[in-house]
Amino acid sequence: MSNTLYDRLGQREGITHITRELIKNHMANPLVSSRYAQVQDMDRLERNVIDFFCAGAGGPATYAGKDMLNTHRGMNISEQEFVAVIDDAMAALATCEVPPPVRNEVLAILWSMKPEVVRV
């Protein structure tokens, strides 16, 4: 069995695939799509999400973007939007055939970020 979450998610290639599915899900989700429609540089957003995800999962990537609190400060994200984003993430993981135990591990990490995202 692989040691890190990074390995279990398929390393950078797997995380890139998951991230692209996640962004596609967000763009199709009426609860959050308007937030993503306002993004000026989607390629930069994708790169930052991939780097954040890779670094946070124990991979060799370095994340140079803002932390979660500063990224979301002033956005007034609701609990409903937060849950919608989590649902999109779980769907992306399922689409990418990530095994349920690994999905649950990611779910726990995402939920742990709620205080740095919702209503900050």
Short mmCIF file of C-alpha atoms in Angstrom, two decimals:
data_model
loop_
_atom_site.label_atom_id
_atom_site.label_comp_id
_atom_site.label_asym_id
_atom_site.label_seq_id
_atom_site.Cartn_x
_atom_site.Cartn_y
_atom_site.Cartn_z
CA MET A 1 0.00 0.00 0.00
CA SER A 2 1.22 3.52 -0.79
CA ASN A 3 2.41 5.62 2.11
CA THR A 4 0.99 9.04 1.35
CA LEU A 5 -2.38 10.35 0.31
CA TYR A 6 -0.52 11.84 -2.65
CA ASP A 7 0.41 8.33 -3.81
CA ARG A 8 -3.09 6.95 -3.16
CA LEU A 9 -4.58 9.73 -5.31
CA GLY A 10 -2.32 8.87 -8.24
CA GLN A 11 0.37 11.47 -7.61
CA ARG A 12 0.40 14.67 -9.67
CA GLU A 13 -1.22 13.05 -12.70
CA GLY A 14 -4.13 11.67 -10.67
CA ILE A 15 -4.56 14.92 -8.72
CA THR A 16 -4.55 16.91 -11.97
CA HIS A 17 -7.33 14.69 -13.33
CA ILE A 18 -9.32 15.04 -10.09
CA THR A 19 -8.84 18.83 -10.08
CA ARG A 20 -10.07 19.16 -13.66
CA GLU A 21 -13.17 17.11 -12.82
CA LEU A 22 -13.70 19.21 -9.70
CA ILE A 23 -13.55 22.51 -11.59
CA LYS A 24 -15.86 21.10 -14.26
CA ASN A 25 -18.30 20.12 -11.50
CA HIS A 26 -18.10 23.59 -9.93
CA MET A 27 -18.77 25.27 -13.28
CA ALA A 28 -21.90 23.12 -13.73
CA ASN A 29 -23.13 23.58 -10.15
CA PRO A 30 -25.71 26.40 -9.92
CA LEU A 31 -24.86 26.97 -6.25
CA VAL A 32 -21.22 27.90 -6.94
CA SER A 33 -20.78 28.41 -10.69
CA SER A 34 -21.15 32.20 -10.44
CA ARG A 35 -18.11 32.36 -8.16
CA TYR A 36 -16.01 30.50 -10.72
CA ALA A 37 -17.39 32.48 -13.66
CA GLN A 38 -15.73 35.56 -12.11
CA VAL A 39 -12.25 34.00 -12.09
CA GLN A 40 -9.97 35.96 -14.43
CA ASP A 41 -7.30 33.27 -14.93
CA MET A 42 -8.69 29.73 -14.79
CA ASP A 43 -5.31 28.21 -15.74
CA ARG A 44 -3.73 29.90 -12.71
CA LEU A 45 -6.60 28.73 -10.48
CA GLU A 46 -6.15 25.16 -11.73
CA ARG A 47 -2.37 25.27 -11.16
CA ASN A 48 -2.84 26.64 -7.64
CA VAL A 49 -5.46 24.00 -6.76
CA ILE A 50 -3.24 21.22 -8.11
CA ASP A 51 -0.18 22.51 -6.22
CA PHE A 52 -2.22 23.00 -3.02
CA PHE A 53 -3.73 19.52 -3.32
CA CYS A 54 -0.38 17.87 -4.13
CA ALA A 55 1.48 19.60 -1.30
CA GLY A 56 -1.32 18.99 1.20
CA ALA A 57 -1.51 15.31 0.27
CA GLY A 58 2.17 14.78 1.04
CA GLY A 59 3.60 15.19 -2.44
CA PRO A 60 6.75 17.00 -3.49
CA ALA A 61 4.94 20.10 -4.84
CA THR A 62 5.42 23.50 -3.29
CA TYR A 63 2.33 25.63 -2.91
CA ALA A 64 3.09 29.34 -3.24
CA GLY A 65 -0.48 30.69 -3.20
CA LYS A 66 -2.45 32.26 -0.38
CA ASP A 67 -3.53 30.17 2.59
CA MET A 68 -7.16 29.06 2.84
CA LEU A 69 -8.22 31.85 5.19
CA ASN A 70 -6.75 34.65 3.06
CA THR A 71 -8.03 33.07 -0.15
CA HIS A 72 -11.62 33.06 1.12
CA ARG A 73 -11.62 36.16 3.34
CA GLY A 74 -14.38 38.59 2.37
CA MET A 75 -16.13 36.12 0.05
CA ASN A 76 -18.89 35.45 2.61
CA ILE A 77 -19.17 31.81 1.54
CA SER A 78 -22.28 30.16 2.97
CA GLU A 79 -22.55 26.74 4.56
CA GLN A 80 -24.70 25.69 1.58
CA GLU A 81 -21.96 26.71 -0.87
CA PHE A 82 -19.35 24.89 1.22
CA VAL A 83 -21.39 21.68 1.17
CA ALA A 84 -21.94 22.07 -2.59
CA VAL A 85 -18.17 22.33 -3.12
CA ILE A 86 -17.61 19.23 -0.97
CA ASP A 87 -20.28 17.36 -2.94
CA ASP A 88 -18.54 18.39 -6.18
CA ALA A 89 -15.23 17.13 -4.78
CA MET A 90 -16.72 13.78 -3.78
CA ALA A 91 -18.26 13.41 -7.24
CA ALA A 92 -14.91 14.22 -8.88
CA LEU A 93 -13.17 11.61 -6.75
CA ALA A 94 -15.83 9.03 -7.66
CA THR A 95 -15.57 9.88 -11.37
CA CYS A 96 -11.80 9.41 -11.13
CA GLU A 97 -12.38 6.02 -9.46
CA VAL A 98 -10.69 6.95 -6.18
CA PRO A 99 -11.50 4.14 -3.71
CA PRO A 100 -14.08 5.00 -1.00
CA PRO A 101 -11.60 4.85 1.93
CA VAL A 102 -9.38 7.43 0.19
CA ARG A 103 -12.43 9.56 -0.67
CA ASN A 104 -13.36 9.54 3.02
CA GLU A 105 -9.84 10.65 3.93
CA VAL A 106 -10.14 13.60 1.53
CA LEU A 107 -13.62 14.36 2.87
CA ALA A 108 -12.26 14.61 6.43
CA ILE A 109 -9.54 17.00 5.29
CA LEU A 110 -12.01 19.19 3.39
CA TRP A 111 -14.38 19.36 6.38
CA SER A 112 -11.46 20.39 8.59
CA MET A 113 -11.03 23.50 6.41
CA LYS A 114 -14.57 24.78 7.00
CA PRO A 115 -13.55 27.40 9.63
CA GLU A 116 -11.09 28.90 7.12
CA VAL A 117 -13.67 29.10 4.32
CA VAL A 118 -17.21 29.72 5.58
CA ARG A 119 -18.25 33.27 6.52
CA VAL A 120 -14.72 34.62 6.90
#
